[in-house]
CSV table of C-alpha atoms in Angstrom, one decimal:
chain,number,residue,atom,x,y,z
J,286,MET,CA,94.5,133.9,85.2
J,287,LEU,CA,94.5,130.2,86.0
J,288,LYS,CA,91.2,129.3,87.8
J,289,VAL,CA,91.7,126.3,90.0
J,290,ALA,CA,89.3,124.0,91.8
J,291,MET,CA,90.7,122.4,95.0
J,292,ILE,CA,89.8,118.8,95.0
J,293,SER,CA,89.6,117.6,98.6
J,294,LYS,CA,91.3,118.7,101.8
J,295,TRP,CA,92.3,115.1,102.6
J,296,HIS,CA,96.0,115.6,102.0
J,297,VAL,CA,98.0,117.5,104.6
J,298,HIS,CA,99.5,119.7,101.9
J,299,ALA,CA,96.1,120.8,100.5
J,300,GLU,CA,95.8,124.0,102.6
J,301,GLY,CA,99.3,125.1,101.6
J,302,TYR,CA,98.5,124.5,97.9
J,303,ALA,CA,95.4,126.6,98.1
J,304,ARG,CA,97.3,129.5,99.8
J,305,SER,CA,100.0,129.2,97.1
J,306,PHE,CA,97.5,129.4,94.2
J,307,ASN,CA,95.9,132.5,95.8
J,308,LYS,CA,99.2,134.2,96.4
J,309,GLU,CA,100.2,134.0,92.7
J,310,ALA,CA,99.3,137.0,90.6
J,311,ASP,CA,98.0,134.8,87.7
J,312,ALA,CA,96.1,132.1,89.6
J,313,CYS,CA,93.3,131.7,92.1
J,314,VAL,CA,91.1,129.2,93.8
J,315,THR,CA,87.5,129.4,92.5
J,316,CYS,CA,85.7,126.5,94.2
J,317,VAL,CA,86.1,123.5,96.4
J,318,TRP,CA,85.0,119.9,96.2
J,319,ASP,CA,85.6,117.2,98.9
J,320,GLU,CA,84.5,113.6,99.3
J,321,ASN,CA,83.7,114.7,102.9
J,322,PRO,CA,81.1,117.4,102.3
J,323,ASP,CA,81.2,118.8,105.8
J,324,ARG,CA,85.0,119.3,105.6
J,325,GLY,CA,84.7,120.7,102.1
J,326,ARG,CA,82.0,123.3,103.1
J,327,GLU,CA,84.1,124.5,106.0
J,328,TRP,CA,87.2,124.8,103.8
J,329,ALA,CA,85.2,126.6,101.1
J,330,LYS,CA,83.9,129.1,103.7
J,331,GLN,CA,87.5,129.7,104.9
J,332,LEU,CA,88.6,130.3,101.3
J,333,GLU,CA,85.5,132.4,100.5
J,334,VAL,CA,84.6,130.4,97.5
J,335,PRO,CA,81.7,128.1,96.6
J,336,PHE,CA,81.6,124.5,97.8
J,337,VAL,CA,80.4,122.2,94.9
J,338,GLU,CA,79.0,118.9,96.1
J,339,ASN,CA,79.0,117.1,92.8
J,340,TYR,CA,82.4,116.6,91.1
J,341,ASP,CA,80.8,116.6,87.6
J,342,ASP,CA,79.4,120.0,88.4
J,343,VAL,CA,82.9,121.2,89.3
J,344,LEU,CA,84.2,120.0,85.9
J,345,ALA,CA,81.3,121.8,84.1
J,346,ARG,CA,82.0,125.2,85.6
J,347,THR,CA,83.3,127.9,83.3
J,348,ASP,CA,85.4,129.3,86.2
J,349,VAL,CA,87.5,126.1,86.5
J,350,ASP,CA,90.5,125.7,84.2
J,351,ALA,CA,92.4,123.2,86.4
J,352,VAL,CA,92.0,120.9,89.4
J,353,ALA,CA,94.4,120.4,92.2
J,354,ILE,CA,94.0,116.8,93.4
J,355,CYS,CA,94.6,116.3,97.1
J,356,SER,CA,92.1,113.5,97.7
J,357,PRO,CA,92.8,110.0,99.1
J,358,THR,CA,95.2,108.3,96.7
J,359,ASN,CA,92.9,105.5,95.8
J,360,MET,CA,90.6,108.1,94.2
J,361,HIS,CA,93.2,109.7,92.0
J,362,ALA,CA,92.7,107.7,88.9
J,363,ASP,CA,89.0,108.3,88.6
J,364,LEU,CA,89.2,112.0,89.5
J,365,MET,CA,92.0,112.6,87.0
J,366,ILE,CA,90.5,110.7,84.1
J,367,ARG,CA,87.2,112.6,84.5
J,368,ALA,CA,89.0,115.9,84.7
J,369,ALA,CA,91.1,115.2,81.6
J,370,ARG,CA,88.0,114.3,79.6
J,371,GLU,CA,86.6,117.7,80.4
J,372,HIS,CA,89.9,119.3,79.3
J,373,LYS,CA,90.9,120.5,82.8
J,374,HIS,CA,94.6,120.8,83.6
J,375,ILE,CA,95.7,118.6,86.5
J,376,PHE,CA,98.0,119.3,89.4
J,377,THR,CA,98.4,116.5,91.9
J,378,GLU,CA,100.0,115.5,95.1
J,379,LYS,CA,102.2,112.4,95.0
J,380,VAL,CA,101.8,109.5,94.4
J,381,MET,CA,100.0,109.7,91.0
J,382,CYS,CA,98.0,106.5,91.5
J,383,LEU,CA,98.2,103.3,93.5
J,384,THR,CA,99.1,101.0,90.5
J,385,THR,CA,101.1,101.4,87.4
J,386,GLU,CA,98.2,100.3,85.3
J,387,GLU,CA,96.0,103.1,86.7
J,388,CYS,CA,98.8,105.6,86.0
J,389,ARG,CA,99.0,104.5,82.4
J,390,ARG,CA,95.2,104.8,81.9
J,391,VAL,CA,95.4,108.3,83.3
J,392,ALA,CA,98.4,109.2,81.1
J,393,LYS,CA,96.5,108.0,78.0
J,394,THR,CA,93.5,110.1,78.8
J,395,ILE,CA,95.7,113.2,79.5
J,396,GLU,CA,97.5,112.7,76.2
J,397,GLU,CA,94.3,112.2,74.2
J,398,ASN,CA,92.8,115.4,75.6
J,399,GLY,CA,95.9,117.6,75.5
J,400,VAL,CA,95.8,118.9,79.1
J,401,VAL,CA,98.8,119.8,81.3
J,402,PHE,CA,99.6,117.4,84.1
J,403,THR,CA,102.1,118.1,86.9
J,404,ILE,CA,102.9,116.0,89.9
J,405,SER,CA,104.5,117.6,92.9
J,406,PHE,CA,108.2,116.6,93.1
J,407,PRO,CA,109.6,119.4,95.2
J,408,HIS,CA,112.9,117.8,96.0
J,409,ARG,CA,113.8,117.9,92.4
J,410,CYS,CA,113.7,121.7,92.7
J,411,PHE,CA,116.2,121.9,95.6
J,412,PRO,CA,119.7,123.3,94.7
J,413,GLU,CA,121.6,120.4,96.4
J,414,ASN,CA,119.7,117.8,94.3
J,415,LEU,CA,120.2,119.8,91.1
J,416,PHE,CA,123.9,119.8,91.9
J,417,ILE,CA,124.0,116.1,92.5
J,418,LYS,CA,122.2,115.4,89.2
J,419,GLN,CA,124.6,117.7,87.4
J,420,ALA,CA,127.7,116.0,89.0
J,421,ILE,CA,126.4,112.6,88.0
J,422,ASP,CA,125.7,113.6,84.4
J,423,GLU,CA,129.1,115.3,84.0
J,424,GLY,CA,131.0,112.3,85.4
J,425,MET,CA,132.4,114.2,88.4
J,426,LEU,CA,132.2,111.1,90.6
J,427,GLY,CA,133.2,108.5,87.9
J,428,ASP,CA,130.8,105.5,87.7
J,429,ILE,CA,128.1,105.7,90.3
J,430,THR,CA,128.0,102.7,92.7
J,431,LEU,CA,125.6,103.7,95.5
J,432,PHE,CA,123.0,106.4,96.3
J,433,ARG,CA,121.6,106.6,99.8
J,434,VAL,CA,118.9,109.0,100.7
J,435,ARG,CA,117.0,109.4,104.0
J,436,ASN,CA,113.9,111.6,104.5
J,437,CYS,CA,112.1,111.4,107.8
J,438,HIS,CA,109.9,113.2,110.4
J,439,ASN,CA,108.0,112.3,113.6
J,440,GLY,CA,104.4,112.5,112.4
J,441,ALA,CA,103.4,109.1,113.6
J,442,LEU,CA,105.4,109.3,116.8
J,443,ALA,CA,104.1,112.7,117.8
J,444,ASN,CA,100.5,112.1,116.4
J,445,TRP,CA,100.3,115.2,114.3
J,446,LEU,CA,99.3,113.3,111.1
J,447,PRO,CA,95.5,112.7,110.8
J,448,ASP,CA,94.2,109.2,111.8
J,449,TYR,CA,93.1,108.4,108.2
J,450,TRP,CA,96.8,108.7,107.1
J,451,TYR,CA,97.2,105.1,108.3
J,452,ASP,CA,94.3,103.6,106.3
J,453,PRO,CA,95.8,101.1,103.8
J,454,GLU,CA,92.8,101.1,101.6
J,455,THR,CA,92.9,104.9,100.8
J,456,THR,CA,96.6,105.5,101.1
J,457,GLY,CA,98.1,102.3,99.7
J,458,GLY,CA,100.7,102.3,102.4
J,459,GLY,CA,102.4,104.3,105.1
J,460,ALA,CA,105.8,106.0,105.5
J,461,MET,CA,107.3,104.7,102.2
J,462,MET,CA,104.1,105.6,100.2
J,463,ASP,CA,104.0,109.1,101.5
J,464,LEU,CA,107.3,110.6,102.8
J,465,GLY,CA,109.3,107.9,101.0
J,466,ALA,CA,108.1,109.2,97.6
J,467,HIS,CA,110.8,111.8,97.7
J,468,PRO,CA,113.7,109.4,98.1
J,469,MET,CA,112.1,107.2,95.5
J,470,TYR,CA,111.7,109.7,92.7
J,471,LEU,CA,115.2,111.1,93.4
J,472,SER,CA,116.6,107.6,93.1
J,473,ARG,CA,114.9,107.1,89.7
J,474,TRP,CA,116.1,110.5,88.5
J,475,PHE,CA,119.7,110.1,89.6
J,476,MET,CA,120.3,106.5,88.8
J,477,GLY,CA,118.3,105.6,85.7
J,478,LYS,CA,116.4,102.5,84.9
J,479,PRO,CA,115.7,100.2,87.9
J,480,VAL,CA,115.7,96.4,87.5
J,481,SER,CA,114.9,95.1,91.0
J,482,ILE,CA,113.7,96.2,94.4
J,483,GLN,CA,113.6,94.7,97.9
J,484,SER,CA,112.0,96.1,101.0
J,485,ARG,CA,111.9,95.9,104.8
J,486,PHE,CA,109.0,97.8,106.4
J,487,THR,CA,107.9,97.8,110.0
J,488,THR,CA,105.8,99.7,112.5
J,489,HIS,CA,106.8,101.1,115.9
J,490,THR,CA,103.4,102.7,116.7
J,491,GLY,CA,101.1,99.7,116.1
J,492,ARG,CA,99.5,101.2,113.0
J,493,THR,CA,98.3,99.0,110.1
J,494,VAL,CA,100.7,100.6,107.7
J,495,ASP,CA,104.5,101.0,107.9
J,496,ASP,CA,105.9,103.9,109.9
J,497,ASP,CA,109.6,103.0,109.2
J,498,ALA,CA,110.7,101.7,105.9
J,499,VAL,CA,113.8,100.9,103.7
J,500,SER,CA,113.9,99.8,100.1
J,501,ILE,CA,117.0,98.8,98.1
J,502,ILE,CA,116.8,99.3,94.4
J,503,GLY,CA,119.1,97.8,91.8
J,504,PHE,CA,119.7,99.6,88.5
J,505,GLU,CA,120.6,98.7,85.0
J,506,SER,CA,124.0,100.2,85.5
J,507,GLY,CA,124.8,97.8,88.4
J,508,ALA,CA,124.5,100.7,90.9
J,509,MET,CA,122.2,100.5,94.0
J,510,ALA,CA,120.0,103.0,95.8
J,511,ILE,CA,119.0,102.8,99.5
J,512,SER,CA,115.7,104.6,100.0
J,513,GLU,CA,115.0,105.3,103.7
J,514,THR,CA,112.0,107.0,105.3
J,515,SER,CA,110.3,107.1,108.7
J,516,LEU,CA,107.4,108.8,110.5
J,517,VAL,CA,109.0,108.0,113.9
J,518,SER,CA,112.3,109.7,113.5
J,519,PRO,CA,112.6,113.1,115.3
J,520,PHE,CA,115.6,115.5,114.7
J,521,THR,CA,116.7,113.5,111.7
J,522,PRO,CA,118.4,115.7,109.0
J,523,ARG,CA,117.6,115.2,105.3
J,524,ILE,CA,120.5,113.1,104.1
J,525,CYS,CA,121.8,112.3,100.6
J,526,GLU,CA,125.0,110.4,100.0
J,527,ILE,CA,126.2,109.4,96.5
J,528,TYR,CA,129.3,107.3,95.9
J,529,GLY,CA,131.3,106.7,92.7
J,530,THR,CA,134.6,105.3,91.5
J,531,ARG,CA,136.2,108.7,91.5
J,532,GLY,CA,134.5,110.6,94.3
J,533,VAL,CA,131.7,111.2,96.8
J,534,ILE,CA,129.0,113.8,97.6
J,535,LEU,CA,127.6,114.1,101.1
J,536,CYS,CA,124.6,116.3,101.7
J,537,GLU,CA,122.9,117.1,105.0
J,538,ASP,CA,119.9,119.5,105.1
J,539,GLY,CA,121.1,121.1,101.9
J,540,ARG,CA,124.7,121.5,103.0
J,541,VAL,CA,126.9,119.8,100.4
J,542,ARG,CA,130.5,118.6,100.5
J,543,VAL,CA,132.3,116.9,97.6
J,544,LYS,CA,135.5,114.9,97.4
J,545,THR,CA,136.7,113.8,93.9
J,546,SER,CA,140.0,112.8,92.3
J,547,LEU,CA,139.0,115.1,89.4
J,548,LEU,CA,139.2,118.3,91.4
J,549,GLN,CA,141.9,119.8,93.6
J,550,ALA,CA,141.0,121.1,97.0
J,551,ASP,CA,142.9,123.4,99.4
J,552,GLY,CA,142.9,122.0,102.9
J,553,ASN,CA,139.8,120.4,104.6
J,554,ASP,CA,141.3,117.0,103.8
J,555,GLY,CA,140.3,117.3,100.1
J,556,TRP,CA,136.7,118.3,100.7
J,557,ILE,CA,135.1,121.0,98.6
J,558,THR,CA,132.1,123.1,99.3
J,559,PRO,CA,130.6,123.7,95.8
J,560,ARG,CA,128.5,126.6,94.5
J,561,LEU,CA,125.0,125.2,94.1
J,562,PRO,CA,122.6,126.0,91.2
J,563,LYS,CA,119.7,128.3,91.8
J,564,GLU,CA,116.5,126.6,93.1
J,565,LEU,CA,113.9,125.9,90.6
J,566,PRO,CA,110.4,127.3,90.9
J,567,SER,CA,108.0,125.1,92.9
J,568,PRO,CA,106.1,122.4,91.1
J,569,LEU,CA,102.9,124.5,91.7
J,570,ARG,CA,104.5,127.5,90.0
J,571,GLN,CA,105.8,125.3,87.2
J,572,PHE,CA,102.2,124.0,86.7
J,573,ILE,CA,100.9,127.5,86.3
J,574,ASP,CA,103.6,128.4,83.8
J,575,SER,CA,102.9,125.2,81.8
J,576,ALA,CA,99.1,125.7,81.8
J,577,LEU,CA,99.1,129.4,81.0
J,578,TYR,CA,102.3,130.0,79.0
J,579,GLY,CA,103.1,126.6,77.5
J,580,LYS,CA,106.4,126.1,79.4
J,581,PRO,CA,107.8,122.6,79.4
J,582,VAL,CA,106.5,120.2,82.1
J,583,ARG,CA,109.3,118.7,84.2
J,584,PHE,CA,107.3,116.4,86.4
J,585,GLY,CA,104.6,114.9,84.2
J,586,THR,CA,102.9,111.6,83.6
J,587,GLN,CA,106.1,109.7,82.8
J,588,GLU,CA,107.6,110.7,86.1
J,589,GLY,CA,104.4,109.8,87.9
J,590,ILE,CA,104.4,106.4,86.3
J,591,GLU,CA,108.0,105.8,87.3
J,592,LEU,CA,107.3,106.7,90.9
J,593,THR,CA,104.3,104.4,91.2
J,594,GLU,CA,106.2,101.6,89.6
J,595,LEU,CA,108.8,101.8,92.4
J,596,MET,CA,106.1,102.2,95.1
J,597,GLU,CA,103.9,99.4,93.9
J,598,ASN,CA,106.8,96.9,93.7
J,599,ALA,CA,108.4,98.1,96.9
J,600,TYR,CA,105.2,97.0,98.7
J,601,LYS,CA,105.0,93.8,96.7
J,602,ALA,CA,108.5,93.0,97.7
J,603,GLN,CA,107.6,93.6,101.4
J,604,ARG,CA,104.5,91.5,101.3
J,605,GLU,CA,106.1,88.6,99.5
J,606,GLY,CA,109.5,88.8,101.3
J,607,ARG,CA,111.5,88.6,98.2
J,608,THR,CA,113.4,90.7,95.6
J,609,VAL,CA,111.0,91.8,92.8
J,610,ALA,CA,112.3,92.2,89.3
J,611,LEU,CA,111.2,95.3,87.5
């Protein structure tokens, strides 16, 4: 049984993670800590577990094997380093930290103490994205020239995100830093090593962080990725498009079409609807399997560092109004 301390209810996914841990036969939530003690006490009461006011006391508990970090992002590095030093496994919401340097310090401490680290990259578990990765690796589309991905919702427009979501000090950014993480880590996974990034961020709701954002990433291969996200875009499907010298894949809300000179299609103007791979277990389930049973970590410190590198430099490119070399 993996005994997990929930570390803050700040993130909007925290409640879902707690429910998921408690639904698993081999995991459970044993206590709560929160930088906001009143919020933490109320959540602990709902979960019927103790609230522990002092974080060091959480790490000293014998009924805590792991921590689930859902705190403000600017607290991640300190909380993770302290947990790793006490040999607690770490599951975290993205992004890993606000700077690449912080990520590397966390990764070093994790390696030195031999704990499991998993960052939540759910879109890397989706069947359509597993298929795209397979198609790229197998050369189905020839040489890849462009990847475009758009992931949006209306959280800022409809005001269902908490007010603190727009605090640049704690979050490090807005739409791109949060929802844009999914397009960013998919771009890195599909396209390889990035060499440059430029950005255009804006706000339609008057917040102090971006609620609408686009970054263009250049890769070592010469290909480009267009990473789009928005918190003011209702009814928008989740879109992936990938173009190569021999074909194209179009994906909308998980529905995939392929056209390639390497495969024959009957009718439909050459479009093929492929059979997709099976969805992978959720990152949370993968974390439990790694911590308890030694299964390989798919989304670890290296993936966390790579995402933060893109995010840190996307915001630098926006602030300085230039293309940033990576």
